[in-house]
mmCIF file of C-alpha atoms in Angstrom:
data_model
loop_
_atom_site.group_PDB
_atom_site.id
_atom_site.type_symbol
_atom_site.label_atom_id
_atom_site.label_comp_id
_atom_site.label_asym_id
_atom_site.label_seq_id
_atom_site.Cartn_x
_atom_site.Cartn_y
_atom_site.Cartn_z
ATOM 1 C CA GLU U 1 169.272 125.150 48.629
ATOM 2 C CA THR U 2 165.805 125.227 47.131
ATOM 3 C CA GLY U 3 163.775 122.059 46.759
ATOM 4 C CA VAL U 4 161.554 120.885 43.923
ATOM 5 C CA THR U 5 158.376 122.884 43.408
ATOM 6 C CA GLN U 6 155.404 121.662 41.388
ATOM 7 C CA SER U 7 152.428 123.648 40.204
ATOM 8 C CA PRO U 8 149.527 123.599 40.360
ATOM 9 C CA THR U 9 148.913 121.421 43.411
ATOM 10 C CA HIS U 10 145.457 120.355 42.273
ATOM 11 C CA LEU U 11 143.728 120.454 38.918
ATOM 12 C CA ILE U 12 140.395 119.334 37.510
ATOM 13 C CA LYS U 13 140.045 118.894 33.756
ATOM 14 C CA THR U 14 137.435 117.541 31.398
ATOM 15 C CA ARG U 15 138.017 114.493 29.210
ATOM 16 C CA GLY U 16 139.537 115.515 25.884
ATOM 17 C CA GLN U 17 141.181 118.666 27.225
ATOM 18 C CA GLN U 18 144.897 119.373 27.423
ATOM 19 C CA VAL U 19 146.897 120.061 30.585
ATOM 20 C CA THR U 20 150.338 121.428 31.425
ATOM 21 C CA LEU U 21 152.058 120.664 34.710
ATOM 22 C CA ARG U 22 155.174 122.487 35.861
ATOM 23 C CA CYS U 23 158.213 121.578 37.917
ATOM 24 C CA SER U 24 161.228 123.536 39.088
ATOM 25 C CA SER U 25 164.343 121.499 39.734
ATOM 26 C CA GLN U 26 166.527 121.722 42.812
ATOM 27 C CA SER U 27 169.489 124.065 42.601
ATOM 28 C CA GLY U 28 172.452 122.255 41.051
ATOM 29 C CA HIS U 29 170.308 119.546 39.414
ATOM 30 C CA ASN U 30 170.066 119.317 35.626
ATOM 31 C CA THR U 31 167.897 116.219 35.252
ATOM 32 C CA VAL U 32 164.156 116.025 35.738
ATOM 33 C CA SER U 33 162.058 112.856 35.794
ATOM 34 C CA TRP U 34 158.276 112.645 35.759
ATOM 35 C CA TYR U 35 156.218 109.880 37.358
ATOM 36 C CA GLN U 36 152.502 109.077 37.332
ATOM 37 C CA GLN U 37 151.010 107.603 40.477
ATOM 38 C CA ALA U 38 147.494 106.222 40.115
ATOM 39 C CA LEU U 39 145.420 105.755 43.246
ATOM 40 C CA GLY U 40 146.667 102.815 45.296
ATOM 41 C CA GLN U 41 149.684 102.218 43.059
ATOM 42 C CA GLY U 42 153.369 103.010 43.088
ATOM 43 C CA PRO U 43 154.715 105.730 40.806
ATOM 44 C CA GLN U 44 155.339 104.807 37.175
ATOM 45 C CA PHE U 45 158.127 106.420 35.154
ATOM 46 C CA ILE U 46 156.867 108.647 32.339
ATOM 47 C CA PHE U 47 160.039 110.248 30.966
ATOM 48 C CA GLN U 48 163.249 111.980 31.909
ATOM 49 C CA TYR U 49 164.856 115.174 30.617
ATOM 50 C CA TYR U 50 168.573 115.875 30.755
ATOM 51 C CA ARG U 51 170.021 119.105 29.424
ATOM 52 C CA GLU U 52 166.768 119.992 27.668
ATOM 53 C CA GLU U 53 166.445 116.703 25.770
ATOM 54 C CA GLU U 54 164.336 113.622 26.460
ATOM 55 C CA ASN U 55 166.734 111.083 27.888
ATOM 56 C CA GLY U 56 164.417 108.131 28.397
ATOM 57 C CA ARG U 57 160.751 107.228 28.303
ATOM 58 C CA GLY U 58 158.494 104.748 30.011
ATOM 59 C CA ASN U 59 155.460 102.987 28.582
ATOM 60 C CA PHE U 60 153.321 106.069 27.990
ATOM 61 C CA PRO U 61 151.656 107.161 24.722
ATOM 62 C CA PRO U 62 152.892 110.133 22.681
ATOM 63 C CA ARG U 63 150.115 112.359 24.002
ATOM 64 C CA PHE U 64 152.335 112.607 27.084
ATOM 65 C CA SER U 65 155.080 115.042 26.152
ATOM 66 C CA GLY U 66 157.488 117.281 27.953
ATOM 67 C CA LEU U 67 159.934 120.118 27.842
ATOM 68 C CA GLN U 68 162.948 121.174 29.814
ATOM 69 C CA PHE U 69 164.101 124.770 29.861
ATOM 70 C CA PRO U 70 167.620 126.266 30.108
ATOM 71 C CA ASN U 71 167.133 126.775 33.845
ATOM 72 C CA TYR U 72 166.346 123.018 34.054
ATOM 73 C CA SER U 73 162.725 123.517 35.042
ATOM 74 C CA SER U 74 160.329 121.247 33.190
ATOM 75 C CA GLU U 75 156.786 120.879 31.903
ATOM 76 C CA LEU U 76 154.649 117.805 31.414
ATOM 77 C CA ASN U 77 151.934 118.148 28.798
ATOM 78 C CA VAL U 78 149.091 115.700 28.350
ATOM 79 C CA ASN U 79 146.787 115.994 25.326
ATOM 80 C CA ALA U 80 143.358 114.474 24.822
ATOM 81 C CA LEU U 81 142.905 113.701 28.497
ATOM 82 C CA GLU U 82 141.303 110.413 29.437
ATOM 83 C CA LEU U 83 139.636 109.440 32.693
ATOM 84 C CA ASP U 84 142.528 107.061 33.451
ATOM 85 C CA ASP U 85 144.936 110.000 33.419
ATOM 86 C CA SER U 86 143.560 110.965 36.828
ATOM 87 C CA ALA U 87 146.539 110.543 39.135
ATOM 88 C CA LEU U 88 149.203 112.226 41.224
ATOM 89 C CA TYR U 89 152.013 113.442 38.970
ATOM 90 C CA LEU U 90 155.379 113.590 40.651
ATOM 91 C CA CYS U 91 158.464 115.368 39.464
ATOM 92 C CA ALA U 92 161.955 114.521 40.703
ATOM 93 C CA SER U 93 165.209 116.293 40.002
ATOM 94 C CA SER U 94 168.683 114.776 40.230
ATOM 95 C CA PRO U 95 172.250 115.840 39.438
ATOM 96 C CA ARG U 96 172.580 113.842 36.207
ATOM 97 C CA PRO U 97 171.795 110.384 34.874
ATOM 98 C CA GLY U 98 174.091 107.673 36.101
ATOM 99 C CA THR U 99 175.470 109.727 38.946
ATOM 100 C CA THR U 100 177.213 107.680 41.558
ATOM 101 C CA LEU U 101 176.131 109.660 44.561
ATOM 102 C CA PRO U 102 175.069 107.335 47.356
ATOM 103 C CA ASN U 103 171.398 108.114 46.978
ATOM 104 C CA TYR U 104 171.568 109.460 43.423
ATOM 105 C CA GLY U 105 170.470 112.823 44.768
ATOM 106 C CA TYR U 106 166.818 112.359 43.851
ATOM 107 C CA THR U 107 164.560 115.097 45.227
ATOM 108 C CA PHE U 108 160.815 114.827 44.739
ATOM 109 C CA GLY U 109 158.231 117.560 44.635
ATOM 110 C CA SER U 110 154.885 117.324 46.403
ATOM 111 C CA GLY U 111 153.096 116.467 43.202
ATOM 112 C CA THR U 112 150.118 117.684 41.199
ATOM 113 C CA ARG U 113 146.835 115.889 41.718
ATOM 114 C CA LEU U 114 145.028 115.751 38.376
ATOM 115 C CA THR U 115 141.388 114.754 38.210
ATOM 116 C CA VAL U 116 139.809 114.152 34.814
ATOM 117 C CA VAL U 117 136.021 114.188 34.740
ATOM 118 C CA ALA V 1 163.513 94.576 33.348
ATOM 119 C CA GLN V 2 163.377 95.475 37.002
ATOM 120 C CA LYS V 3 160.618 94.542 39.395
ATOM 121 C CA ILE V 4 159.843 95.409 42.994
ATOM 122 C CA THR V 5 157.364 93.373 45.036
ATOM 123 C CA GLN V 6 155.813 94.549 48.279
ATOM 124 C CA THR V 7 153.436 91.858 49.523
ATOM 125 C CA GLN V 8 152.012 93.686 52.542
ATOM 126 C CA PRO V 9 149.190 96.055 51.527
ATOM 127 C CA GLY V 10 148.864 97.242 55.117
ATOM 128 C CA MET V 11 150.648 96.890 58.446
ATOM 129 C CA PHE V 12 149.578 97.830 61.944
ATOM 130 C CA VAL V 13 151.955 98.515 64.796
ATOM 131 C CA GLN V 14 151.703 100.026 68.240
ATOM 132 C CA GLU V 15 153.651 103.086 69.146
ATOM 133 C CA LYS V 16 157.224 102.362 70.332
ATOM 134 C CA GLU V 17 157.253 98.908 68.761
ATOM 135 C CA ALA V 18 159.470 97.876 65.848
ATOM 136 C CA VAL V 19 158.022 96.957 62.459
ATOM 137 C CA THR V 20 159.444 95.330 59.337
ATOM 138 C CA LEU V 21 158.168 96.188 55.863
ATOM 139 C CA ASP V 22 158.975 93.602 53.240
ATOM 140 C CA CYS V 23 160.477 94.197 49.810
ATOM 141 C CA THR V 24 161.811 91.770 47.241
ATOM 142 C CA TYR V 25 163.344 92.779 43.951
ATOM 143 C CA ASP V 26 164.340 91.296 40.647
ATOM 144 C CA THR V 27 166.985 92.532 38.246
ATOM 145 C CA SER V 28 169.646 91.096 36.008
ATOM 146 C CA ASP V 29 171.939 94.055 36.615
ATOM 147 C CA GLN V 30 174.905 93.568 38.935
ATOM 148 C CA SER V 31 175.007 97.206 39.979
ATOM 149 C CA TYR V 32 171.860 98.654 41.462
ATOM 150 C CA GLY V 33 170.534 100.650 44.370
ATOM 151 C CA LEU V 34 167.562 100.147 46.628
ATOM 152 C CA PHE V 35 165.556 102.913 48.241
ATOM 153 C CA TRP V 36 162.795 103.292 50.732
ATOM 154 C CA TYR V 37 160.509 106.289 50.561
ATOM 155 C CA LYS V 38 157.761 107.500 52.868
ATOM 156 C CA GLN V 39 154.710 109.132 51.339
ATOM 157 C CA PRO V 40 152.352 110.928 53.713
ATOM 158 C CA SER V 41 148.895 111.957 52.602
ATOM 159 C CA SER V 42 150.337 115.213 51.267
ATOM 160 C CA GLY V 43 151.883 113.223 48.410
ATOM 161 C CA GLU V 44 155.547 114.123 48.672
ATOM 162 C CA MET V 45 158.047 111.265 48.413
ATOM 163 C CA ILE V 46 160.374 111.507 51.402
ATOM 164 C CA PHE V 47 163.691 109.675 51.085
ATOM 165 C CA LEU V 48 164.400 107.414 54.053
ATOM 166 C CA ILE V 49 167.316 105.123 53.295
ATOM 167 C CA TYR V 50 169.500 103.798 50.488
ATOM 168 C CA GLN V 51 171.465 100.570 49.981
ATOM 169 C CA GLY V 52 173.877 99.996 47.119
ATOM 170 C CA SER V 53 174.250 96.506 45.713
ATOM 171 C CA TYR V 54 177.948 96.450 46.550
ATOM 172 C CA ASP V 55 177.564 97.811 50.061
ATOM 173 C CA GLU V 56 178.676 95.128 52.468
ATOM 174 C CA GLN V 57 176.976 96.560 55.522
ATOM 175 C CA ASN V 58 173.281 97.158 55.965
ATOM 176 C CA ALA V 59 172.323 100.824 55.722
ATOM 177 C CA THR V 60 171.058 102.649 58.782
ATOM 178 C CA GLU V 61 169.574 106.118 59.148
ATOM 179 C CA GLY V 62 168.424 106.920 62.653
ATOM 180 C CA ARG V 63 165.400 104.736 63.429
ATOM 181 C CA TYR V 64 165.468 103.219 59.937
ATOM 182 C CA SER V 65 167.580 100.269 58.903
ATOM 183 C CA LEU V 66 167.580 98.227 55.749
ATOM 184 C CA ASN V 67 167.938 94.469 56.071
ATOM 185 C CA PHE V 68 169.687 93.675 52.793
ATOM 186 C CA GLN V 69 169.892 90.005 51.825
ATOM 187 C CA LYS V 70 171.400 89.940 48.365
ATOM 188 C CA ALA V 71 171.120 86.204 47.754
ATOM 189 C CA ARG V 72 167.412 86.326 48.582
ATOM 190 C CA LYS V 73 166.969 89.597 46.677
ATOM 191 C CA SER V 74 165.265 91.195 49.626
ATOM 192 C CA ALA V 75 165.599 94.659 51.100
ATOM 193 C CA ASN V 76 163.305 94.937 54.080
ATOM 194 C CA LEU V 77 162.856 98.188 55.974
ATOM 195 C CA VAL V 78 162.967 98.030 59.745
ATOM 196 C CA ILE V 79 161.552 100.928 61.721
ATOM 197 C CA SER V 80 162.469 100.825 65.369
ATOM 198 C CA ALA V 81 160.442 102.555 68.075
ATOM 199 C CA SER V 82 157.503 103.487 65.835
ATOM 200 C CA GLN V 83 155.968 106.925 66.260
ATOM 201 C CA LEU V 84 152.485 108.168 65.397
ATOM 202 C CA GLY V 85 154.039 110.328 62.690
ATOM 203 C CA ASP V 86 155.310 107.199 60.939
ATOM 204 C CA SER V 87 151.776 106.458 59.703
ATOM 205 C CA ALA V 88 152.054 106.753 55.916
ATOM 206 C CA MET V 89 152.563 104.796 52.692
ATOM 207 C CA TYR V 90 156.002 103.271 52.314
ATOM 208 C CA PHE V 91 157.512 102.469 48.934
ATOM 209 C CA CYS V 92 160.478 100.325 48.066
ATOM 210 C CA ALA V 93 162.225 101.334 44.841
ATOM 211 C CA MET V 94 165.205 100.280 42.761
ATOM 212 C CA ILE V 95 167.569 102.068 40.439
ATOM 213 C CA THR V 96 170.004 100.388 38.091
ATOM 214 C CA ASN V 97 173.130 101.659 36.446
ATOM 215 C CA SER V 98 171.501 102.114 33.074
ATOM 216 C CA GLY V 99 171.894 105.050 30.715
ATOM 217 C CA TYR V 100 169.107 106.994 32.312
ATOM 218 C CA SER V 101 168.750 106.364 36.002
ATOM 219 C CA THR V 102 165.083 105.918 36.800
ATOM 220 C CA LEU V 103 163.312 104.450 39.768
ATOM 221 C CA THR V 104 161.136 101.350 39.658
ATOM 222 C CA PHE V 105 158.664 101.352 42.540
ATOM 223 C CA GLY V 106 156.656 98.683 44.307
ATOM 224 C CA LYS V 107 152.962 99.085 45.061
ATOM 225 C CA GLY V 108 153.621 100.244 48.589
ATOM 226 C CA THR V 109 152.653 99.304 52.127
ATOM 227 C CA MET V 110 150.352 101.417 54.265
ATOM 228 C CA LEU V 111 151.661 101.598 57.829
ATOM 229 C CA LEU V 112 149.330 102.622 60.636
ATOM 230 C CA VAL V 113 150.798 103.337 64.057
ATOM 231 C CA SER V 114 148.360 103.266 66.962
ATOM 232 C CA PRO V 115 148.809 104.814 70.409
#
């Protein structure tokens, strides 16, 4: 079974620009969650997509938006980039929300390191 | 709201020794799960071990065990026989049985294993 792949691995953008990050979900998973991990911090939940619809959102402004495609891959878009958006962005796929599997089947990608200058 | 607290910013241990990484949690939910992840410098979150709130026995996975004390709301990770490759950030995380299952993470503990 394939794992979760994120692209690109590294990215440098200028303040005010827009960025799109991509994530492919693991085979058999239909839910994708995005997390932002600032330097020295734990990951923070951004939002989750289930069957192509946003299924939940953390405390992030509307300039953070996303999409999920019929093959369950996902995009994270950030508009009007700010310096504080510099972080590691992690994507995780899982079978479905509320699944009762012992470890909920979460599989993380290696992340995209975004630097805003 | 859920909260995870990891009070140890960094831990040092010698190779082959055991080490305990602390984690306390707070939630009003009765049904929840606790995770430990390892994050090497490459950035990937590697799943180590899981404990459900209704599991009566402490979880074990090879050299990893989770010391679950429900009344104290603690879920400490014990790594036996540390190896040099165990040097990494370690995160404790919680999931609750809400409509959308998301993880709440602590701030992490950096573990350094010396020869």
